[in-house]
Amino acid sequence: MRLLRRNDTGRKILSGLFLALLAGVGFLLIGSTGCREVPVDRLYALQLDHAPTENDWMTALPRQVAVRGGFRNMPSRLGAIDEDTVHTSTASCHHGAALPDPVVVDLRAFYTARDLYIRLSWSDPTRDDHLRQWQYDGKDWSARPGFEDGFGMMWDAQGSFPQFSCSYACHIEDFGVSGANFHARNRMRLARENSLVDLWNWKADRTGRAGFVDDRYLTMKSMEPDVPGDIFHPNSVYAQSGREPFVQGDAPLYDYDEQPIASAFRLSGSVAPGYLVDPPVAGRADIRATSEYRDGGWTVVLRRALDTGDRRDVVFVPGDEQGVSYGLSIMDNTLDQHYASSTEEKLVLMAKTQLPRGDVK
């Protein structure tokens, strides 16, 4: 491999790392501290003095993570939920790779003096970002059966799990859906005492519309939001009086502009959101997100402070060669049946002192 001299640009260094990562081989750095090989089975974040631009993302170091075990837009997913159903529908969590084809997620990352940026891109032939959306036929409102796409990232916030992956957070038999309300009674939890996992959950409709990622954490007891309270509410007249929402005769309260449905004449074909979302506050609003569905796939960019000051949140430390372990899951038009990673994945924030100062071979 040819030598890159001191007066070559840093972008050439990135190009070399990029090619090495694609080839699946180690990349040898020769700098002031001598030779060392950079492992390629990592997601690397390099430092910028600005928020990443589209050109930055194009030249970023990619990490391809395969997630397995989910299902593509299966109808009638909400049958009786029992222990056998759970273990079948979340095969990746319990049994490793399953028969459905894996989904490959492209991850790239940068950081600044204050923030971490992560971009996730994956193929999805259908855009599902209208959870129980209402539609008006000129006389009555009806709720569509659609769910939403999404993903979850779990972080070993305390560095206490060996070979960390999604398998450390398992569903148990009472995972299910509460009637027509479609609130997953999620009983994800950890099997170990005195342990904690930082959980980031992006939902294409509910959090995507508001530009954030739901910041939660897992313990042996349960899964909880960083700030207690339910911020997702059925947009339903019936729900206001404690009745089952989204059934025949029900109707929405507000439109997408947050205006009361009864305040204006509605044309046939008008739509309204299935859920209303309260703006997250304090620690639940730590992670901002921009998302785009284009050319048969999702691209979501996350931004979070390197250190939020919350003991339940993972801290990202530039120069830490061990990095932070994470697990990844992808949801395709579902609330429960997800694809999940089974390999050990790490994010490493490379400090400028870790990049070569002299020649690079």
Tab-separated table of C-alpha atoms in Angstrom:
chain	number	residue	atom	x	y	z
A	1	MET	CA	0.000	0.000	0.000
A	2	ARG	CA	1.437	3.401	-0.906
A	3	LEU	CA	2.580	5.872	1.735
A	4	LEU	CA	0.593	8.963	2.715
A	5	ARG	CA	2.974	11.786	3.659
A	6	ARG	CA	2.486	14.540	6.211
A	7	ASN	CA	1.290	17.025	3.655
A	8	ASP	CA	-1.503	14.731	2.376
A	9	THR	CA	-5.000	15.645	3.505
A	10	GLY	CA	-6.834	13.942	6.350
A	11	ARG	CA	-9.448	12.877	3.842
A	12	LYS	CA	-6.931	10.528	2.225
A	13	ILE	CA	-6.455	8.918	5.616
A	14	LEU	CA	-10.206	8.462	5.841
A	15	SER	CA	-10.217	6.936	2.368
A	16	GLY	CA	-7.641	4.372	3.434
A	17	LEU	CA	-9.609	3.485	6.539
A	18	PHE	CA	-12.783	3.284	4.459
A	19	LEU	CA	-11.220	0.811	2.022
A	20	ALA	CA	-9.789	-1.269	4.844
A	21	LEU	CA	-13.175	-1.486	6.530
A	22	LEU	CA	-14.842	-2.548	3.309
A	23	ALA	CA	-12.182	-5.176	2.733
A	24	GLY	CA	-12.563	-6.489	6.275
A	25	VAL	CA	-8.862	-6.255	7.065
A	26	GLY	CA	-6.918	-4.396	9.741
A	27	PHE	CA	-5.556	-0.965	8.988
A	28	LEU	CA	-1.970	-0.289	10.080
A	29	LEU	CA	-1.259	3.134	11.555
A	30	ILE	CA	2.350	4.300	11.812
A	31	GLY	CA	2.661	7.427	13.887
A	32	SER	CA	4.662	8.967	16.677
A	33	THR	CA	3.674	6.164	19.033
A	34	GLY	CA	4.748	3.383	16.667
A	35	CYS	CA	2.802	0.748	14.752
A	36	ARG	CA	-0.603	-0.518	15.716
A	37	GLU	CA	-3.463	-2.171	13.874
A	38	VAL	CA	-6.944	-0.660	14.058
A	39	PRO	CA	-9.666	-3.356	14.351
A	40	VAL	CA	-12.259	-3.114	11.605
A	41	ASP	CA	-15.151	-4.686	13.512
A	42	ARG	CA	-16.081	-1.359	15.111
A	43	LEU	CA	-18.108	1.739	14.368
A	44	TYR	CA	-15.585	4.593	14.395
A	45	ALA	CA	-16.459	8.232	14.995
A	46	LEU	CA	-13.957	10.897	13.938
A	47	GLN	CA	-13.943	14.418	15.336
A	48	LEU	CA	-15.260	17.428	13.442
A	49	ASP	CA	-15.353	21.098	14.375
A	50	HIS	CA	-18.872	21.403	12.941
A	51	ALA	CA	-22.063	19.396	12.605
A	52	PRO	CA	-21.551	16.784	9.851
A	53	THR	CA	-22.548	17.786	6.337
A	54	GLU	CA	-23.823	15.487	3.616
A	55	ASN	CA	-20.306	15.355	2.177
A	56	ASP	CA	-18.963	14.352	5.599
A	57	TRP	CA	-21.464	11.494	5.787
A	58	MET	CA	-20.522	10.309	2.304
A	59	THR	CA	-16.869	9.940	3.358
A	60	ALA	CA	-17.526	8.643	6.884
A	61	LEU	CA	-16.271	5.259	8.048
A	62	PRO	CA	-19.141	2.764	7.594
A	63	ARG	CA	-20.065	-0.146	9.824
A	64	GLN	CA	-22.484	-2.680	8.358
A	65	VAL	CA	-24.555	-4.452	11.022
A	66	ALA	CA	-26.855	-7.332	10.087
A	67	VAL	CA	-30.010	-7.694	12.162
A	68	ARG	CA	-32.035	-10.893	12.027
A	69	GLY	CA	-35.234	-12.533	13.139
A	70	GLY	CA	-37.953	-10.033	12.184
A	71	PHE	CA	-40.819	-10.078	9.705
A	72	ARG	CA	-41.742	-7.861	6.772
A	73	ASN	CA	-45.216	-6.320	7.039
A	74	MET	CA	-47.062	-9.397	8.191
A	75	PRO	CA	-50.816	-8.802	8.530
A	76	SER	CA	-52.777	-9.803	11.632
A	77	ARG	CA	-49.857	-9.785	14.001
A	78	LEU	CA	-51.986	-9.273	17.094
A	79	GLY	CA	-53.260	-12.733	17.857
A	80	ALA	CA	-53.119	-14.244	21.310
A	81	ILE	CA	-49.726	-13.511	22.835
A	82	ASP	CA	-48.346	-16.358	24.905
A	83	GLU	CA	-44.872	-17.591	25.748
A	84	ASP	CA	-44.574	-19.724	22.601
A	85	THR	CA	-45.640	-16.821	20.393
A	86	VAL	CA	-43.083	-14.522	21.964
A	87	HIS	CA	-40.239	-16.973	21.502
A	88	THR	CA	-41.226	-17.576	17.887
A	89	SER	CA	-41.760	-13.954	16.894
A	90	THR	CA	-38.548	-12.660	18.467
A	91	ALA	CA	-36.297	-15.465	17.395
A	92	SER	CA	-33.209	-13.284	17.159
A	93	CYS	CA	-33.378	-12.460	20.852
A	94	HIS	CA	-33.792	-16.022	22.000
A	95	HIS	CA	-32.364	-18.370	19.436
A	96	GLY	CA	-29.903	-16.424	17.269
A	97	ALA	CA	-30.260	-16.200	13.490
A	98	ALA	CA	-33.667	-17.146	12.122
A	99	LEU	CA	-35.068	-17.988	8.705
A	100	PRO	CA	-36.138	-14.488	7.562
A	101	ASP	CA	-33.539	-12.676	5.483
A	102	PRO	CA	-31.412	-10.299	7.557
A	103	VAL	CA	-31.596	-6.528	7.190
A	104	VAL	CA	-28.248	-4.765	6.826
A	105	VAL	CA	-27.992	-1.404	8.579
A	106	ASP	CA	-25.320	1.094	7.540
A	107	LEU	CA	-24.050	3.035	10.579
A	108	ARG	CA	-21.711	6.052	10.462
A	109	ALA	CA	-20.679	8.436	13.210
A	110	PHE	CA	-18.916	11.699	13.988
A	111	TYR	CA	-18.504	13.773	17.089
A	112	THR	CA	-17.714	17.369	17.997
A	113	ALA	CA	-16.409	18.851	21.245
A	114	ARG	CA	-19.914	18.537	22.653
A	115	ASP	CA	-22.112	16.158	20.632
A	116	LEU	CA	-22.177	12.685	19.097
A	117	TYR	CA	-23.817	12.192	15.696
A	118	ILE	CA	-24.896	8.765	14.424
A	119	ARG	CA	-26.487	8.069	11.037
A	120	LEU	CA	-28.425	4.854	10.427
A	121	SER	CA	-29.573	3.805	6.947
A	122	TRP	CA	-31.414	0.638	5.973
A	123	SER	CA	-33.595	-0.701	3.190
A	124	ASP	CA	-37.338	-0.906	3.777
A	125	PRO	CA	-39.666	-1.396	0.799
A	126	THR	CA	-42.620	0.196	2.604
A	127	ARG	CA	-42.854	3.517	4.415
A	128	ASP	CA	-44.788	2.921	7.625
A	129	ASP	CA	-45.056	6.097	9.664
A	130	HIS	CA	-48.794	6.452	10.321
A	131	LEU	CA	-49.656	4.475	13.443
A	132	ARG	CA	-53.451	3.944	13.461
A	133	GLN	CA	-53.956	6.983	11.230
A	134	TRP	CA	-57.541	8.216	10.944
A	135	GLN	CA	-59.270	8.680	7.578
A	136	TYR	CA	-62.554	10.450	6.868
A	137	ASP	CA	-64.924	9.147	4.159
A	138	GLY	CA	-67.192	12.191	4.170
A	139	LYS	CA	-69.436	10.757	6.868
A	140	ASP	CA	-67.448	8.717	9.369
A	141	TRP	CA	-63.909	8.395	10.642
A	142	SER	CA	-62.097	5.062	10.713
A	143	ALA	CA	-58.650	4.124	12.026
A	144	ARG	CA	-56.337	2.345	9.628
A	145	PRO	CA	-54.671	-0.846	10.875
A	146	GLY	CA	-51.106	0.299	10.123
A	147	PHE	CA	-48.307	0.392	12.689
A	148	GLU	CA	-44.900	2.081	12.321
A	149	ASP	CA	-41.266	1.441	11.483
A	150	GLY	CA	-38.587	2.084	14.059
A	151	PHE	CA	-35.354	1.023	15.694
A	152	GLY	CA	-33.827	0.603	19.128
A	153	MET	CA	-30.225	1.002	20.266
A	154	MET	CA	-29.168	-0.473	23.602
A	155	TRP	CA	-25.947	0.743	25.203
A	156	ASP	CA	-23.937	-1.001	27.892
A	157	ALA	CA	-23.843	2.218	29.907
A	158	GLN	CA	-21.841	0.745	32.778
A	159	GLY	CA	-19.529	-1.514	30.766
A	160	SER	CA	-20.631	-4.487	32.839
A	161	PHE	CA	-21.720	-7.006	30.195
A	162	PRO	CA	-19.238	-9.309	28.429
A	163	GLN	CA	-19.860	-9.672	24.672
A	164	PHE	CA	-22.848	-7.367	24.914
A	165	SER	CA	-25.733	-7.781	22.454
A	166	CYS	CA	-29.532	-7.544	22.346
A	167	SER	CA	-29.803	-10.940	24.049
A	168	TYR	CA	-29.213	-9.319	27.445
A	169	ALA	CA	-32.653	-7.677	27.297
A	170	CYS	CA	-35.251	-10.382	26.830
A	171	HIS	CA	-39.020	-10.328	26.405
A	172	ILE	CA	-40.927	-12.450	28.871
A	173	GLU	CA	-44.289	-14.129	28.433
A	174	ASP	CA	-46.494	-11.167	29.344
A	175	PHE	CA	-45.250	-9.054	26.430
A	176	GLY	CA	-48.209	-8.167	24.291
A	177	VAL	CA	-50.618	-5.511	23.118
A	178	SER	CA	-53.394	-4.032	25.184
A	179	GLY	CA	-56.504	-4.455	23.101
A	180	ALA	CA	-57.205	-1.916	20.369
A	181	ASN	CA	-55.154	0.688	22.205
A	182	PHE	CA	-52.007	-0.813	20.655
A	183	HIS	CA	-49.814	0.174	23.561
A	184	ALA	CA	-47.198	-2.530	23.822
A	185	ARG	CA	-47.174	-3.731	27.417
A	186	ASN	CA	-43.445	-4.052	27.024
A	187	ARG	CA	-41.849	-6.194	29.703
A	188	MET	CA	-38.304	-6.037	28.424
A	189	ARG	CA	-35.911	-6.251	31.340
A	190	LEU	CA	-32.463	-7.425	32.333
A	191	ALA	CA	-31.694	-10.754	33.927
A	192	ARG	CA	-28.939	-9.389	36.166
A	193	GLU	CA	-29.280	-7.432	39.379
A	194	ASN	CA	-27.610	-4.050	39.843
A	195	SER	CA	-27.218	-3.571	36.095
A	196	LEU	CA	-28.497	-0.912	33.720
A	197	VAL	CA	-28.766	-0.492	29.956
A	198	ASP	CA	-29.365	2.829	28.173
A	199	LEU	CA	-32.102	2.404	25.542
A	200	TRP	CA	-32.787	4.721	22.596
A	201	ASN	CA	-36.082	4.122	20.768
A	202	TRP	CA	-36.968	5.860	17.493
A	203	LYS	CA	-40.531	5.461	16.214
A	204	ALA	CA	-41.174	6.591	12.639
A	205	ASP	CA	-44.534	8.144	13.507
A	206	ARG	CA	-44.673	9.030	17.179
A	207	THR	CA	-41.120	10.306	17.718
A	208	GLY	CA	-40.263	10.868	14.050
A	209	ARG	CA	-42.930	13.535	13.662
A	210	ALA	CA	-41.549	15.432	16.647
A	211	GLY	CA	-37.856	14.985	15.800
A	212	PHE	CA	-36.641	13.089	18.853
A	213	VAL	CA	-35.693	9.633	20.110
A	214	ASP	CA	-37.347	8.292	23.243
A	215	ASP	CA	-34.616	8.022	25.887
A	216	ARG	CA	-35.214	5.090	28.247
A	217	TYR	CA	-33.309	2.645	30.402
A	218	LEU	CA	-33.584	-1.022	31.333
A	219	THR	CA	-33.024	-2.637	34.698
A	220	MET	CA	-33.857	-6.034	36.156
A	221	LYS	CA	-37.163	-4.543	37.266
A	222	SER	CA	-38.475	-3.031	34.041
A	223	MET	CA	-38.029	-0.584	31.180
A	224	GLU	CA	-38.584	3.049	32.151
A	225	PRO	CA	-38.353	6.444	30.424
A	226	ASP	CA	-35.674	8.823	31.684
A	227	VAL	CA	-38.510	11.156	32.712
A	228	PRO	CA	-41.572	9.274	34.032
A	229	GLY	CA	-44.939	9.564	32.374
A	230	ASP	CA	-46.752	8.579	29.192
A	231	ILE	CA	-46.207	11.058	26.366
A	232	PHE	CA	-48.062	9.034	23.703
A	233	HIS	CA	-51.862	9.308	23.812
A	234	PRO	CA	-54.562	7.865	21.537
A	235	ASN	CA	-56.094	10.639	19.468
A	236	SER	CA	-59.536	9.324	20.292
A	237	VAL	CA	-62.891	10.630	21.483
A	238	TYR	CA	-63.623	7.269	23.070
A	239	ALA	CA	-60.314	7.186	24.942
A	240	GLN	CA	-61.238	10.479	26.615
A	241	SER	CA	-64.049	8.691	28.438
A	242	GLY	CA	-62.137	5.494	29.147
A	243	ARG	CA	-63.650	3.519	26.295
A	244	GLU	CA	-61.768	1.359	23.833
A	245	PRO	CA	-60.275	3.581	21.102
A	246	PHE	CA	-60.062	3.082	17.326
A	247	VAL	CA	-63.275	1.042	17.040
A	248	GLN	CA	-66.340	1.737	14.936
A	249	GLY	CA	-68.050	4.963	15.972
A	250	ASP	CA	-64.900	6.513	17.410
A	251	ALA	CA	-63.288	9.634	15.925
A	252	PRO	CA	-60.127	11.732	16.339
A	253	LEU	CA	-59.920	14.809	18.527
A	254	TYR	CA	-57.279	16.778	16.573
A	255	ASP	CA	-55.781	16.997	13.108
A	256	TYR	CA	-52.073	17.108	12.179
A	257	ASP	CA	-52.014	20.864	12.814
A	258	GLU	CA	-53.291	20.241	16.366
A	259	GLN	CA	-56.597	21.897	15.506
A	260	PRO	CA	-59.817	20.359	16.883
A	261	ILE	CA	-61.530	18.156	14.329
A	262	ALA	CA	-64.865	19.813	15.085
A	263	SER	CA	-63.462	23.285	14.403
A	264	ALA	CA	-63.569	23.053	10.597
A	265	PHE	CA	-65.335	21.356	7.702
A	266	ARG	CA	-63.513	18.174	6.696
A	267	LEU	CA	-63.360	16.909	3.130
A	268	SER	CA	-63.669	13.250	2.283
A	269	GLY	CA	-60.187	11.752	2.369
A	270	SER	CA	-59.012	13.953	5.245
A	271	VAL	CA	-56.605	12.283	7.661
A	272	ALA	CA	-55.606	12.745	11.300
A	273	PRO	CA	-52.903	11.193	13.478
A	274	GLY	CA	-53.697	8.097	15.466
A	275	TYR	CA	-51.621	9.312	18.390
A	276	LEU	CA	-50.935	12.632	20.037
A	277	VAL	CA	-47.412	13.216	21.351
A	278	ASP	CA	-46.442	15.449	24.241
A	279	PRO	CA	-43.097	17.189	23.664
A	280	PRO	CA	-40.404	15.382	25.679
A	281	VAL	CA	-38.776	17.350	28.468
A	282	ALA	CA	-35.496	17.268	30.400
A	283	GLY	CA	-33.666	13.942	30.108
A	284	ARG	CA	-36.247	12.405	27.814
A	285	ALA	CA	-35.389	15.030	25.194
A	286	ASP	CA	-31.631	14.367	25.163
A	287	ILE	CA	-31.592	12.746	21.710
A	288	ARG	CA	-32.683	14.735	18.667
A	289	ALA	CA	-33.384	13.071	15.330
A	290	THR	CA	-33.949	13.957	11.691
A	291	SER	CA	-35.356	11.304	9.402
A	292	GLU	CA	-36.011	10.798	5.714
A	293	TYR	CA	-37.592	7.992	3.717
A	294	ARG	CA	-36.277	7.957	0.162
A	295	ASP	CA	-35.500	5.429	-2.574
A	296	GLY	CA	-36.886	2.493	-0.630
A	297	GLY	CA	-35.193	3.065	2.700
A	298	TRP	CA	-34.854	5.066	5.882
A	299	THR	CA	-32.039	7.393	6.880
A	300	VAL	CA	-32.090	8.705	10.448
A	301	VAL	CA	-29.485	11.023	11.973
A	302	LEU	CA	-29.194	11.216	15.764
A	303	ARG	CA	-27.551	13.894	17.890
A	304	ARG	CA	-26.837	13.579	21.603
A	305	ALA	CA	-24.423	15.219	24.028
A	306	LEU	CA	-21.304	13.176	24.749
A	307	ASP	CA	-22.174	13.408	28.448
A	308	THR	CA	-25.716	14.348	29.500
A	309	GLY	CA	-24.912	14.378	33.204
A	310	ASP	CA	-27.558	11.697	33.823
A	311	ARG	CA	-26.115	8.622	35.551
A	312	ARG	CA	-28.478	6.398	33.538
A	313	ASP	CA	-27.147	7.646	30.196
A	314	VAL	CA	-24.106	6.229	28.456
A	315	VAL	CA	-21.067	8.542	28.370
A	316	PHE	CA	-19.012	8.741	25.170
A	317	VAL	CA	-15.329	9.392	25.788
A	318	PRO	CA	-13.039	10.436	22.896
A	319	GLY	CA	-9.845	8.397	22.866
A	320	ASP	CA	-11.298	5.413	24.736
A	321	GLU	CA	-9.992	2.557	22.598
A	322	GLN	CA	-12.346	0.042	24.250
A	323	GLY	CA	-15.359	2.025	23.088
A	324	VAL	CA	-18.950	1.436	24.159
A	325	SER	CA	-20.859	-1.763	23.363
A	326	TYR	CA	-24.305	-1.538	21.804
A	327	GLY	CA	-27.069	-3.681	20.360
A	328	LEU	CA	-29.380	-2.751	17.486
A	329	SER	CA	-32.934	-3.749	16.575
A	330	ILE	CA	-35.114	-2.773	13.606
A	331	MET	CA	-38.916	-2.739	13.577
A	332	ASP	CA	-40.776	-2.958	10.261
A	333	ASN	CA	-44.386	-1.845	10.602
A	334	THR	CA	-44.690	-3.519	13.994
A	335	LEU	CA	-44.675	-2.850	17.712
A	336	ASP	CA	-43.044	-6.088	18.781
A	337	GLN	CA	-41.674	-8.429	16.085
A	338	HIS	CA	-38.241	-6.985	15.501
A	339	TYR	CA	-34.962	-7.744	13.805
A	340	ALA	CA	-32.019	-7.712	16.233
A	341	SER	CA	-28.239	-7.839	16.136
A	342	SER	CA	-26.555	-10.864	17.679
A	343	THR	CA	-22.917	-9.830	17.231
A	344	GLU	CA	-20.891	-7.778	19.669
A	345	GLU	CA	-20.804	-4.201	18.378
A	346	LYS	CA	-18.786	-1.250	19.675
A	347	LEU	CA	-18.619	2.479	19.007
A	348	VAL	CA	-15.158	4.033	19.308
A	349	LEU	CA	-14.595	7.810	19.308
A	350	MET	CA	-11.124	8.277	17.883
A	351	ALA	CA	-9.209	11.195	19.355
A	352	LYS	CA	-7.042	13.281	17.047
A	353	THR	CA	-3.980	11.980	18.913
A	354	GLN	CA	-4.913	8.460	17.791
A	355	LEU	CA	-4.681	9.403	14.124
A	356	PRO	CA	-1.263	9.154	12.461
A	357	ARG	CA	0.979	12.195	12.647
A	358	GLY	CA	3.546	10.757	10.305
A	359	ASP	CA	3.341	8.223	7.511
A	360	VAL	CA	0.439	5.815	7.135
A	361	LYS	CA	0.939	2.388	5.581
